[in-house]
Tab-separated table of C-alpha atoms and ligand atoms in Angstrom:
chain	number	residue	atom	x	y	z
A	293	UNK	CA	22.309	-63.283	-12.471
A	294	UNK	CA	18.637	-63.474	-11.569
A	295	UNK	CA	15.800	-62.501	-13.861
A	296	UNK	CA	12.025	-62.670	-13.912
A	297	UNK	CA	9.837	-63.340	-16.889
A	298	UNK	CA	6.247	-62.025	-16.519
A	299	UNK	CA	3.786	-63.928	-18.694
A	300	UNK	CA	4.544	-67.582	-19.090
A	301	UNK	CA	2.968	-68.135	-22.497
A	302	UNK	CA	4.748	-69.282	-25.829
A	303	UNK	CA	7.320	-66.480	-25.650
A	304	UNK	CA	7.680	-66.111	-21.875
A	305	UNK	CA	8.105	-69.895	-21.161
A	306	UNK	CA	10.633	-70.433	-23.986
A	307	UNK	CA	12.490	-67.314	-22.979
A	308	UNK	CA	12.718	-68.158	-19.317
A	309	UNK	CA	13.627	-71.804	-20.003
A	310	UNK	CA	16.384	-70.837	-22.500
A	311	UNK	CA	17.942	-68.219	-20.188
A	312	UNK	CA	17.804	-70.858	-17.331
A	313	UNK	CA	19.560	-73.353	-19.815
A	314	UNK	CA	22.437	-70.922	-20.022
A	315	UNK	CA	22.760	-70.800	-16.204
A	316	UNK	CA	20.679	-67.772	-15.318
A	317	UNK	CA	18.292	-67.980	-12.317
A	318	UNK	CA	14.821	-67.405	-13.764
A	319	UNK	CA	11.359	-66.847	-12.129
A	320	UNK	CA	8.500	-67.346	-14.571
A	321	UNK	CA	5.467	-65.481	-13.334
A	322	UNK	CA	1.944	-65.781	-14.505
A	323	UNK	CA	-1.502	-64.841	-13.259
A	324	UNK	CA	-2.922	-68.123	-14.459
A	325	UNK	CA	-2.708	-70.342	-11.331
A	326	UNK	CA	-3.666	-73.540	-13.095
A	327	UNK	CA	-0.809	-72.927	-15.652
A	328	UNK	CA	1.755	-72.433	-12.905
A	329	UNK	CA	0.454	-75.443	-10.918
A	330	UNK	CA	0.936	-77.635	-14.022
A	331	UNK	CA	4.339	-76.294	-14.803
A	332	UNK	CA	5.484	-77.105	-11.292
A	333	UNK	CA	4.460	-80.614	-11.970
A	334	UNK	CA	6.193	-80.716	-15.281
A	335	UNK	CA	3.040	-80.237	-17.443
A	336	UNK	CA	3.904	-77.835	-20.256
A	337	UNK	CA	0.757	-76.175	-21.549
A	338	UNK	CA	1.910	-75.942	-25.126
A	339	UNK	CA	3.409	-78.103	-27.690
A	340	UNK	CA	6.864	-77.060	-28.703
A	341	UNK	CA	9.566	-79.464	-29.719
A	342	UNK	CA	12.228	-79.920	-26.990
A	343	UNK	CA	10.604	-77.685	-24.558
A	344	UNK	CA	9.203	-80.126	-22.092
A	345	UNK	CA	12.518	-81.927	-21.448
A	346	UNK	CA	14.253	-78.392	-21.144
A	347	UNK	CA	11.784	-77.221	-18.665
A	348	UNK	CA	12.019	-80.374	-16.589
A	349	UNK	CA	15.907	-80.306	-16.574
A	350	UNK	CA	16.141	-76.592	-15.433
A	351	UNK	CA	13.202	-76.862	-12.942
A	352	UNK	CA	14.907	-79.864	-11.287
A	353	UNK	CA	18.307	-77.985	-11.246
A	354	UNK	CA	16.464	-75.245	-9.341
A	355	UNK	CA	17.318	-72.509	-12.003
A	356	UNK	CA	13.794	-72.243	-13.304
A	357	UNK	CA	11.004	-71.309	-10.769
A	358	UNK	CA	7.341	-70.835	-11.443
A	359	UNK	CA	5.102	-68.565	-9.365
A	360	UNK	CA	1.885	-66.386	-9.639
A	361	UNK	CA	3.393	-63.742	-7.374
A	362	UNK	CA	5.548	-61.039	-8.969
A	363	UNK	CA	5.798	-59.442	-5.540
A	364	UNK	CA	7.452	-62.574	-4.246
A	365	UNK	CA	10.405	-62.467	-6.612
A	366	UNK	CA	10.688	-58.810	-8.005
A	367	UNK	CA	13.158	-57.776	-5.466
A	368	UNK	CA	15.436	-60.758	-5.953
A	369	UNK	CA	16.061	-59.935	-9.698
A	370	UNK	CA	18.005	-57.339	-11.584
A	371	UNK	CA	16.123	-57.695	-14.958
A	372	UNK	CA	12.469	-58.234	-15.617
A	373	UNK	CA	11.083	-59.194	-18.979
A	374	UNK	CA	7.385	-58.596	-19.665
A	375	UNK	CA	6.150	-61.155	-22.192
A	376	UNK	CA	2.341	-60.913	-21.693
A	377	UNK	CA	-0.143	-60.976	-24.598
A	378	UNK	CA	-0.931	-57.988	-26.703
A	379	UNK	CA	-4.072	-59.306	-28.485
A	380	UNK	CA	-5.830	-57.185	-31.199
A	381	UNK	CA	-8.477	-54.780	-30.032
A	382	UNK	CA	-11.733	-54.450	-31.916
A	383	UNK	CA	-10.273	-51.609	-34.092
A	384	UNK	CA	-7.123	-53.663	-34.935
A	385	UNK	CA	-4.868	-51.764	-32.540
A	386	UNK	CA	-2.702	-53.752	-30.031
A	387	UNK	CA	-4.512	-54.125	-26.679
A	388	UNK	CA	-1.928	-53.025	-24.111
A	389	UNK	CA	-3.987	-53.693	-21.052
A	390	UNK	CA	-1.731	-56.555	-19.875
A	391	UNK	CA	1.385	-54.643	-20.563
A	392	UNK	CA	0.326	-51.757	-18.578
A	393	UNK	CA	-1.036	-53.921	-15.685
A	394	UNK	CA	2.482	-55.485	-15.300
A	395	UNK	CA	4.137	-52.105	-15.364
A	396	UNK	CA	1.789	-50.954	-12.566
A	397	UNK	CA	2.437	-53.980	-10.613
A	398	UNK	CA	6.186	-53.441	-10.969
A	399	UNK	CA	5.829	-49.868	-9.697
A	400	UNK	CA	3.819	-51.170	-6.772
A	401	UNK	CA	6.375	-53.607	-5.707
A	402	UNK	CA	9.942	-52.731	-6.578
A	403	UNK	CA	12.399	-51.703	-3.907
A	404	UNK	CA	15.632	-51.426	-5.713
A	405	UNK	CA	17.100	-50.655	-9.275
A	406	UNK	CA	15.537	-52.831	-12.097
A	407	UNK	CA	15.941	-53.034	-15.866
A	408	UNK	CA	12.296	-53.536	-17.297
A	409	UNK	CA	12.445	-55.156	-20.614
A	410	UNK	CA	9.386	-55.358	-22.903
A	411	UNK	CA	9.529	-58.613	-24.851
A	412	UNK	CA	5.929	-58.510	-26.081
A	413	UNK	CA	5.278	-57.110	-29.553
A	414	UNK	CA	4.119	-53.535	-28.793
A	415	UNK	CA	3.575	-50.386	-30.972
A	416	UNK	CA	6.031	-47.547	-31.032
A	417	UNK	CA	5.568	-45.393	-27.826
A	418	UNK	CA	4.606	-48.279	-25.576
A	419	UNK	CA	7.977	-48.120	-23.583
A	420	UNK	CA	7.220	-44.611	-22.837
A	421	UNK	CA	3.743	-45.721	-21.515
A	422	UNK	CA	5.357	-48.403	-19.364
A	423	UNK	CA	7.784	-45.944	-17.937
A	424	UNK	CA	5.094	-43.463	-17.059
A	425	UNK	CA	2.950	-46.277	-15.419
A	426	UNK	CA	5.878	-47.315	-13.143
A	427	UNK	CA	6.703	-43.688	-12.265
A	428	UNK	CA	3.081	-43.203	-11.443
A	429	UNK	CA	2.935	-46.137	-8.972
A	430	UNK	CA	6.266	-45.295	-7.369
A	431	UNK	CA	4.960	-41.698	-6.921
A	432	UNK	CA	1.964	-43.028	-5.107
A	433	UNK	CA	4.320	-44.729	-2.767
A	434	UNK	CA	6.476	-41.472	-2.358
A	435	UNK	CA	9.423	-43.306	-3.866
A	436	UNK	CA	9.635	-41.854	-7.397
A	437	UNK	CA	12.980	-40.172	-6.756
A	438	UNK	CA	14.541	-43.050	-4.573
A	439	UNK	CA	14.242	-46.120	-6.886
A	440	UNK	CA	15.817	-45.747	-10.288
A	441	UNK	CA	14.994	-48.063	-13.157
A	442	UNK	CA	15.625	-48.374	-16.797
A	443	UNK	CA	13.512	-49.594	-19.606
A	444	UNK	CA	14.408	-51.542	-22.708
A	445	UNK	CA	12.693	-53.069	-25.753
A	446	UNK	CA	13.640	-56.489	-26.809
A	447	UNK	CA	11.153	-57.800	-29.452
A	448	UNK	CA	11.075	-61.521	-29.891
A	449	UNK	CA	11.612	-63.145	-33.346
A	450	UNK	CA	11.191	-66.931	-32.465
A	451	UNK	CA	9.010	-69.071	-34.547
A	452	UNK	CA	6.495	-71.432	-32.979
A	453	UNK	CA	7.526	-74.973	-33.804
A	454	UNK	CA	11.212	-74.005	-33.764
A	455	UNK	CA	11.172	-71.753	-30.789
A	456	UNK	CA	13.883	-73.350	-28.787
A	457	UNK	CA	16.369	-73.406	-31.750
A	458	UNK	CA	15.506	-69.918	-32.678
A	459	UNK	CA	16.074	-68.636	-29.167
A	460	UNK	CA	19.130	-70.589	-28.510
A	461	UNK	CA	20.934	-69.504	-31.771
A	462	UNK	CA	19.217	-66.391	-32.990
A	463	UNK	CA	19.892	-64.720	-36.346
A	464	UNK	CA	20.241	-61.599	-34.389
A	465	UNK	CA	18.917	-59.982	-31.166
A	466	UNK	CA	17.314	-56.592	-31.259
A	467	UNK	CA	17.586	-54.319	-28.208
A	468	UNK	CA	16.319	-50.785	-27.733
A	469	UNK	CA	17.963	-49.040	-24.834
A	470	UNK	CA	18.174	-45.629	-23.217
A	471	UNK	CA	21.111	-46.070	-20.915
A	472	UNK	CA	24.603	-47.616	-20.730
A	473	UNK	CA	23.554	-49.710	-17.823
A	474	UNK	CA	20.764	-51.230	-19.772
A	475	UNK	CA	23.018	-52.002	-22.662
A	476	UNK	CA	25.619	-53.632	-20.358
A	477	UNK	CA	22.954	-55.859	-18.608
A	478	UNK	CA	21.458	-56.941	-21.973
A	479	UNK	CA	24.848	-57.798	-23.439
A	480	UNK	CA	25.720	-59.911	-20.333
A	481	UNK	CA	22.329	-61.669	-20.510
A	482	UNK	CA	22.714	-62.533	-24.272
A	483	UNK	CA	26.349	-63.101	-24.604
A	484	UNK	CA	26.101	-66.840	-23.884
A	485	UNK	CA	23.729	-67.275	-26.862
A	486	UNK	CA	26.095	-65.487	-29.242
A	487	UNK	CA	29.510	-66.520	-28.023
A	488	UNK	CA	30.993	-66.970	-31.442
A	489	UNK	CA	29.393	-64.134	-33.234
A	490	UNK	CA	27.854	-61.416	-31.055
A	491	UNK	CA	24.860	-60.302	-33.131
A	492	UNK	CA	22.939	-58.075	-30.662
A	493	UNK	CA	21.847	-54.921	-32.524
A	494	UNK	CA	21.511	-52.006	-30.028
A	495	UNK	CA	19.368	-49.133	-31.120
A	496	UNK	CA	16.822	-46.551	-29.707
A	497	UNK	CA	13.668	-47.879	-28.140
A	498	UNK	CA	11.183	-46.724	-30.810
A	499	UNK	CA	13.322	-48.322	-33.615
A	500	UNK	CA	13.355	-51.616	-31.777
A	501	UNK	CA	9.552	-51.455	-31.260
A	502	UNK	CA	9.156	-50.818	-35.005
A	503	UNK	CA	11.611	-53.406	-36.139
A	504	UNK	CA	9.313	-56.266	-34.919
A	505	UNK	CA	6.364	-54.904	-36.783
A	506	UNK	CA	8.356	-54.289	-39.950
A	507	UNK	CA	9.837	-57.828	-39.816
A	508	UNK	CA	6.480	-59.581	-39.422
A	509	UNK	CA	4.857	-57.253	-41.961
A	510	UNK	CA	7.648	-57.920	-44.507
A	511	UNK	CA	7.136	-61.674	-44.159
A	512	UNK	CA	3.345	-61.368	-44.449
A	513	UNK	CA	3.737	-59.321	-47.623
A	514	UNK	CA	5.888	-61.956	-49.195
A	515	UNK	CA	3.142	-64.544	-48.498
A	516	UNK	CA	0.413	-62.476	-49.799
A	517	UNK	CA	2.461	-61.368	-52.861
A	518	UNK	CA	2.996	-65.133	-53.645
A	519	UNK	CA	-0.687	-65.842	-53.182
A	520	UNK	CA	-1.603	-63.153	-55.646
A	521	UNK	CA	0.925	-64.482	-58.267
A	522	UNK	CA	-0.418	-68.110	-57.581
A	523	UNK	CA	-3.984	-66.948	-58.267
A	524	UNK	CA	-2.857	-65.258	-61.462
A	525	UNK	CA	-0.797	-68.321	-62.389
A	526	UNK	CA	-4.046	-70.359	-62.287
A	527	UNK	CA	-5.812	-68.049	-64.614
A	528	UNK	CA	-3.097	-67.614	-67.170
A	529	UNK	CA	-1.923	-71.249	-67.209
A	530	UNK	CA	1.393	-70.864	-65.417
A	531	UNK	CA	2.816	-73.018	-62.490
A	532	UNK	CA	3.553	-71.077	-59.373
A	533	UNK	CA	5.947	-73.691	-58.232
A	534	UNK	CA	8.211	-73.168	-61.090
A	535	UNK	CA	7.761	-69.301	-60.751
A	536	UNK	CA	8.740	-69.663	-57.046
A	537	UNK	CA	11.904	-71.580	-58.017
A	538	UNK	CA	12.682	-69.042	-60.718
A	539	UNK	CA	12.559	-66.071	-58.600
A	540	UNK	CA	13.856	-67.570	-55.261
A	541	UNK	CA	17.308	-68.376	-56.726
A	542	UNK	CA	17.830	-64.660	-57.308
A	543	UNK	CA	20.026	-63.717	-54.326
A	544	UNK	CA	18.255	-60.302	-54.171
A	545	UNK	CA	14.995	-62.078	-53.503
A	546	UNK	CA	15.948	-65.149	-51.671
A	547	UNK	CA	13.836	-68.336	-51.293
A	548	UNK	CA	12.233	-67.951	-47.895
A	549	UNK	CA	8.553	-67.111	-47.369
A	550	UNK	CA	7.767	-67.522	-51.080
A	551	UNK	CA	5.293	-70.495	-50.625
A	552	UNK	CA	1.824	-69.826	-51.787
A	553	UNK	CA	-0.958	-71.452	-49.824
A	554	UNK	CA	-4.364	-71.022	-48.176
A	555	UNK	CA	-3.326	-67.965	-46.230
A	556	UNK	CA	-1.183	-67.099	-43.137
A	557	UNK	CA	-2.618	-67.340	-39.693
A	558	UNK	CA	-1.182	-67.622	-36.160
A	559	UNK	CA	-1.047	-65.301	-33.074
A	560	UNK	CA	1.440	-62.848	-34.695
A	561	UNK	CA	1.247	-62.018	-38.485
A	562	UNK	CA	-2.541	-61.041	-38.663
A	563	UNK	CA	-2.487	-59.123	-35.530
A	564	UNK	CA	0.803	-57.408	-36.124
A	565	UNK	CA	-0.124	-56.350	-39.645
A	566	UNK	CA	-3.458	-54.912	-38.295
A	567	UNK	CA	-1.687	-53.189	-35.458
A	568	UNK	CA	0.890	-51.530	-37.794
A	569	UNK	CA	-1.914	-50.360	-40.124
A	570	UNK	CA	-3.530	-48.966	-37.046
A	571	UNK	CA	-0.465	-47.050	-35.773
A	572	UNK	CA	0.017	-45.630	-39.284
A	573	UNK	CA	-3.682	-44.455	-39.438
A	574	UNK	CA	-3.327	-42.930	-36.008
A	575	UNK	CA	-0.401	-40.898	-37.301
A	576	UNK	CA	-2.258	-39.798	-40.429
A	577	UNK	CA	-0.290	-42.166	-42.770
A	578	UNK	CA	-2.182	-44.848	-44.776
A	579	UNK	CA	-0.381	-48.122	-45.029
A	580	UNK	CA	-1.651	-49.000	-48.462
A	581	UNK	CA	0.549	-51.975	-49.171
A	582	UNK	CA	-0.278	-53.647	-45.869
A	583	UNK	CA	-4.011	-52.989	-46.312
A	584	UNK	CA	-3.742	-55.040	-49.581
A	585	UNK	CA	-1.600	-57.746	-47.792
A	586	UNK	CA	-4.371	-58.210	-45.323
A	587	UNK	CA	-7.027	-58.117	-47.860
A	588	UNK	CA	-5.367	-60.795	-50.028
A	589	UNK	CA	-4.800	-62.971	-46.889
A	590	UNK	CA	-8.368	-62.864	-45.884
A	591	UNK	CA	-9.553	-63.901	-49.384
A	592	UNK	CA	-6.911	-66.654	-49.582
A	593	UNK	CA	-8.302	-68.319	-46.357
A	594	UNK	CA	-11.439	-69.037	-48.475
A	595	UNK	CA	-9.676	-70.462	-51.521
A	596	UNK	CA	-10.012	-74.154	-50.639
A	597	UNK	CA	-13.693	-73.610	-50.034
A	598	UNK	CA	-14.090	-71.960	-53.378
A	599	UNK	CA	-12.219	-74.718	-55.141
A	600	UNK	CA	-14.420	-77.424	-53.531
A	601	UNK	CA	-17.541	-75.493	-54.325
A	602	UNK	CA	-16.609	-75.234	-57.923
A	603	UNK	CA	-15.701	-78.937	-58.183
A	604	UNK	CA	-19.173	-79.972	-56.749
A	605	UNK	CA	-21.001	-77.186	-58.810
A	606	UNK	CA	-22.133	-75.678	-55.377
A	607	UNK	CA	-23.656	-79.071	-54.187
A	608	UNK	CA	-21.837	-79.204	-50.924
A	609	UNK	CA	-24.669	-80.061	-48.621
A	610	UNK	CA	-24.356	-83.595	-47.153
A	611	UNK	CA	-20.933	-84.151	-48.448
A	612	UNK	CA	-18.369	-85.673	-45.912
A	613	UNK	CA	-14.962	-83.808	-46.046
A	614	UNK	CA	-11.827	-84.931	-44.409
A	615	UNK	CA	-9.325	-82.237	-43.207
A	616	UNK	CA	-5.697	-82.847	-42.483
A	617	UNK	CA	-4.106	-80.159	-40.479
A	618	UNK	CA	-5.782	-77.742	-38.035
A	619	UNK	CA	-2.953	-75.878	-36.370
A	620	UNK	CA	-1.923	-72.575	-38.079
A	621	UNK	CA	1.447	-74.277	-39.112
A	622	UNK	CA	3.210	-77.576	-38.421
A	623	UNK	CA	5.018	-78.318	-35.168
A	624	UNK	CA	2.584	-76.397	-33.045
A	625	UNK	CA	-0.847	-76.834	-31.459
A	626	UNK	CA	-1.615	-73.225	-31.723
A	627	UNK	CA	-4.768	-72.520	-33.679
A	628	UNK	CA	-5.092	-68.856	-33.253
A	629	UNK	CA	-6.274	-67.291	-36.549
A	630	UNK	CA	-5.709	-70.661	-38.334
A	631	UNK	CA	-6.884	-70.901	-41.950
A	632	UNK	CA	-8.483	-74.240	-40.912
A	633	UNK	CA	-10.968	-72.310	-38.755
A	634	UNK	CA	-12.354	-70.278	-41.737
A	635	UNK	CA	-12.564	-73.386	-43.779
A	636	UNK	CA	-14.354	-75.387	-41.138
A	637	UNK	CA	-16.826	-72.621	-40.664
A	638	UNK	CA	-17.639	-72.298	-44.299
A	639	UNK	CA	-18.058	-76.128	-44.784
A	640	UNK	CA	-20.350	-76.516	-41.676
A	641	UNK	CA	-22.375	-73.509	-43.024
A	642	UNK	CA	-22.641	-75.292	-46.259
A	643	UNK	CA	-24.113	-78.483	-44.652
A	644	UNK	CA	-20.933	-80.624	-44.872
A	645	UNK	CA	-19.993	-83.163	-42.221
A	646	UNK	CA	-16.311	-82.965	-41.297
A	647	UNK	CA	-13.708	-85.540	-40.202
A	648	UNK	CA	-10.583	-83.819	-39.037
A	649	UNK	CA	-7.098	-84.860	-37.899
A	650	UNK	CA	-4.024	-82.971	-36.717
A	651	UNK	CA	-0.958	-84.584	-35.108
A	652	UNK	CA	-1.065	-82.361	-31.940
A	653	UNK	CA	-3.832	-79.836	-32.133
A	654	UNK	CA	-6.738	-82.253	-31.455
A	655	UNK	CA	-7.261	-81.155	-27.870
A	656	UNK	CA	-7.160	-77.475	-28.835
A	657	UNK	CA	-9.572	-78.133	-31.669
A	658	UNK	CA	-12.062	-79.922	-29.337
A	659	UNK	CA	-11.796	-77.045	-26.898
A	660	UNK	CA	-12.704	-74.628	-29.610
A	661	UNK	CA	-15.259	-76.576	-31.645
A	662	UNK	CA	-16.786	-79.114	-29.383
A	663	UNK	CA	-18.702	-81.890	-31.006
A	664	UNK	CA	-19.488	-80.195	-34.275
A	665	UNK	CA	-16.808	-82.332	-35.894
A	666	UNK	CA	-15.581	-85.965	-35.965
A	667	UNK	CA	-12.082	-86.033	-34.396
A	668	UNK	CA	-10.227	-88.828	-36.220
A	669	UNK	CA	-7.747	-91.093	-34.685
A	670	UNK	CA	-5.228	-90.734	-37.432
A	671	UNK	CA	-4.839	-89.674	-41.002
A	672	UNK	CA	-6.570	-92.615	-42.457
A	673	UNK	CA	-9.520	-92.705	-40.031
A	674	UNK	CA	-10.151	-89.109	-41.171
A	675	UNK	CA	-10.698	-90.201	-44.842
A	676	UNK	CA	-13.152	-92.967	-44.226
A	677	UNK	CA	-16.089	-92.473	-46.705
A	678	UNK	CA	-14.992	-88.871	-47.335
A	679	UNK	CA	-15.975	-87.129	-50.621
A	680	UNK	CA	-12.860	-84.953	-50.468
A	681	UNK	CA	-9.635	-84.695	-48.557
A	682	UNK	CA	-8.340	-81.190	-47.867
A	683	UNK	CA	-4.845	-80.728	-46.672
A	684	UNK	CA	-4.510	-77.423	-44.718
A	685	UNK	CA	-1.405	-77.728	-42.531
A	686	UNK	CA	1.725	-79.385	-43.951
A	687	UNK	CA	2.806	-81.676	-41.124
A	688	UNK	CA	5.598	-84.117	-42.059
A	689	UNK	CA	3.415	-87.250	-41.588
A	690	UNK	CA	1.104	-86.051	-44.354
A	691	UNK	CA	3.900	-85.907	-46.888
A	692	UNK	CA	4.100	-89.515	-48.065
A	693	UNK	CA	0.738	-91.256	-47.184
A	694	UNK	CA	-0.305	-94.515	-48.804
A	695	UNK	CA	-2.445	-93.350	-51.676
A	696	UNK	CA	-3.808	-96.678	-52.583
A	697	UNK	CA	-5.058	-97.201	-48.929
A	698	UNK	CA	-6.575	-93.632	-48.985
A	699	UNK	CA	-8.362	-94.289	-52.314
A	700	UNK	CA	-9.826	-97.482	-50.922
A	701	UNK	CA	-11.078	-95.685	-47.794
A	702	UNK	CA	-12.639	-92.543	-49.542
A	703	UNK	CA	-15.975	-92.401	-51.216
A	704	UNK	CA	-14.594	-90.355	-53.995
A	705	UNK	CA	-10.817	-89.835	-54.946
A	706	UNK	CA	-10.567	-86.088	-54.549
A	707	UNK	CA	-7.641	-84.234	-52.865
A	708	UNK	CA	-7.374	-80.387	-52.392
A	709	UNK	CA	-3.808	-79.424	-51.286
A	710	UNK	CA	-3.664	-76.026	-49.586
A	711	UNK	CA	0.139	-76.234	-49.220
A	712	UNK	CA	1.257	-77.717	-52.590
A	713	UNK	CA	3.087	-80.538	-50.944
A	714	UNK	CA	2.227	-83.338	-53.492
A	715	UNK	CA	3.324	-84.143	-57.049
A	716	UNK	CA	0.559	-83.758	-59.496
A	717	UNK	CA	1.710	-86.830	-61.426
A	718	UNK	CA	1.852	-88.882	-58.322
A	719	UNK	CA	-1.696	-88.220	-57.385
A	720	UNK	CA	-3.088	-88.569	-60.879
A	721	UNK	CA	-1.197	-91.871	-61.280
A	722	UNK	CA	-3.160	-93.153	-58.355
A	723	UNK	CA	-6.490	-91.998	-59.866
A	724	UNK	CA	-7.154	-88.948	-57.785
A	725	UNK	CA	-8.585	-85.650	-58.983
A	726	UNK	CA	-6.068	-83.251	-57.571
A	727	UNK	CA	-6.239	-79.421	-56.918
A	728	UNK	CA	-3.507	-77.348	-55.593
A	729	UNK	CA	-2.745	-73.596	-55.415
A	730	UNK	CA	-1.439	-71.755	-58.299
A	731	UNK	CA	-1.653	-74.289	-61.120
B	890	NAD	N1	3.678	-66.687	-30.075
B	890	NAD	C1	4.706	-66.268	-30.896
B	890	NAD	O1	5.125	-66.985	-31.692
B	890	NAD	C2	5.364	-64.947	-30.668
B	890	NAD	C3	6.518	-64.647	-31.260
B	890	NAD	C4	7.158	-63.388	-31.118
B	890	NAD	C5	6.407	-62.452	-30.337
B	890	NAD	N2	5.286	-62.699	-29.762
B	890	NAD	C6	4.685	-61.685	-28.836
B	890	NAD	O2	4.963	-61.992	-27.506
B	890	NAD	C7	3.794	-61.656	-26.636
B	890	NAD	C8	3.290	-62.831	-25.945
B	890	NAD	O3	2.788	-63.758	-26.792
B	890	NAD	P1	2.407	-65.280	-26.468
B	890	NAD	O4	2.045	-65.967	-27.700
B	890	NAD	O5	3.536	-65.824	-25.527
B	890	NAD	O6	1.138	-65.041	-25.569
B	890	NAD	P2	0.286	-66.059	-24.652
B	890	NAD	O7	-1.042	-65.586	-24.723
B	890	NAD	O8	0.682	-67.535	-25.046
B	890	NAD	O9	0.945	-65.740	-23.229
B	890	NAD	C9	0.730	-64.616	-22.464
B	890	NAD	C10	0.650	-64.958	-20.953
B	890	NAD	O10	0.658	-63.741	-20.176
B	890	NAD	C11	-0.063	-64.028	-19.031
B	890	NAD	N3	-0.524	-62.806	-18.376
B	890	NAD	C12	-1.297	-61.945	-18.729
B	890	NAD	N4	-1.410	-60.889	-17.853
B	890	NAD	C13	-0.478	-61.153	-16.927
B	890	NAD	C14	-0.052	-60.408	-15.776
B	890	NAD	N5	-0.524	-59.238	-15.473
B	890	NAD	N6	0.907	-60.954	-15.027
B	890	NAD	C15	1.462	-62.222	-15.354
B	890	NAD	N7	1.098	-62.938	-16.433
B	890	NAD	C16	0.117	-62.372	-17.207
B	890	NAD	C17	-1.202	-64.878	-19.508
B	890	NAD	O11	-1.885	-65.654	-18.458
B	890	NAD	C18	-0.534	-65.791	-20.583
B	890	NAD	O12	-0.059	-67.034	-19.919
B	890	NAD	C19	2.812	-61.060	-27.691
B	890	NAD	O13	2.909	-59.628	-27.598
B	890	NAD	C20	3.099	-61.577	-29.000
B	890	NAD	O14	2.826	-60.800	-30.058
B	890	NAD	C21	4.658	-63.897	-29.839
């Protein structure tokens, strides 16, 4: 089977590579010429564990091809996935410009039956817009009745940092279809991933579109809920870590996504929560719970700054602050909507000098922030002469550092832990003042 994936970003590249790994012939298409040129030379533009090797293997085997021209491959494939970005517009709605551009290009170039699958996260009703755009372009060519096509919605649930694993053995695959042909083609494509336990959930297209937003909004809700509980724990003298264990063992609640911290970020949760609020508003329904989820998160992104401000009685100007972790979460170099960005902005505004370190996001950080910061060589270089160390992203290499060495290097032994990864007693035994979230 031959397929095309249009949009070779986090989702498109992982999707294309994983399908190729299962023996499918895949064309990965992107309008970014530099990205495609690099991929042809084995340079993978994102950090994702295991991806580079898998791309190289499938590229060399000839199953994975990279191109900037959809026209060149569209007539060789049976199924086409659209995985272009859907960034937030100014009003919070999902910007569907790229999705519709792709639909139009399909309509301009297709010459035989095609199943067009939207993999991007898109609001309910987008599939209908994609269908209309393809029809319109076919009609311009006088071919609207001659070339049949189907549409499907196949939202993606992979997590950056574990994308290959998530795609290769998914909890479930959600597919919205309108025809039997589409259902058969999608079953055929996904069967190799789910040989032992076929967990493709077929449904109608609007429900599939909504499922993605509902999933991300539920996860964001759990995080904001725990952040609210954590903040109250601090006030009333409870320990949120104990509370988390206490409730997470209840099988009705479960223990995932109950970790309080300095806010969620990334390319999905913030924009998807906003987009769902917007869809609801457009339909005359106020999403009161999600509005609060978002508000709590915005506030939580400033919590480390507030703790530092309080510790120094507002005297932050001239302080040197070390920051560990810049990516929005571990195992990725993605800094979109990262809590570190809010903290950095606030500390620079307050007149601090910053020494930052992240195991893989340093190039991305430099691209975003230029020379406003000192980019440390490693976690120890970051703390040299620092008045405080702030942990923002819980990379594994930060879990067990040498506290005596850090104490010797720092100007003041002060640690603020935005992810609650250290033991209070451990830090206090080494003579540090230690702040965390929710205690
Ligand atoms: N990143 C994630 O973890 C994740 C997870 C699940 C779902 N999603 C969703 O998947 C979609 C893609 O996200 P992403 O993070 O991969 O985006 P991304 O920004 O990393 O990649 C999008 C790619 O599409 C390309 N593109 C734009 N217009 C194009 C066109 N007309 N033709 C060909 N290529 C074009 C861009 O050059 C870019 O390389 C979004 O809707 C997102 O919400 C993302």
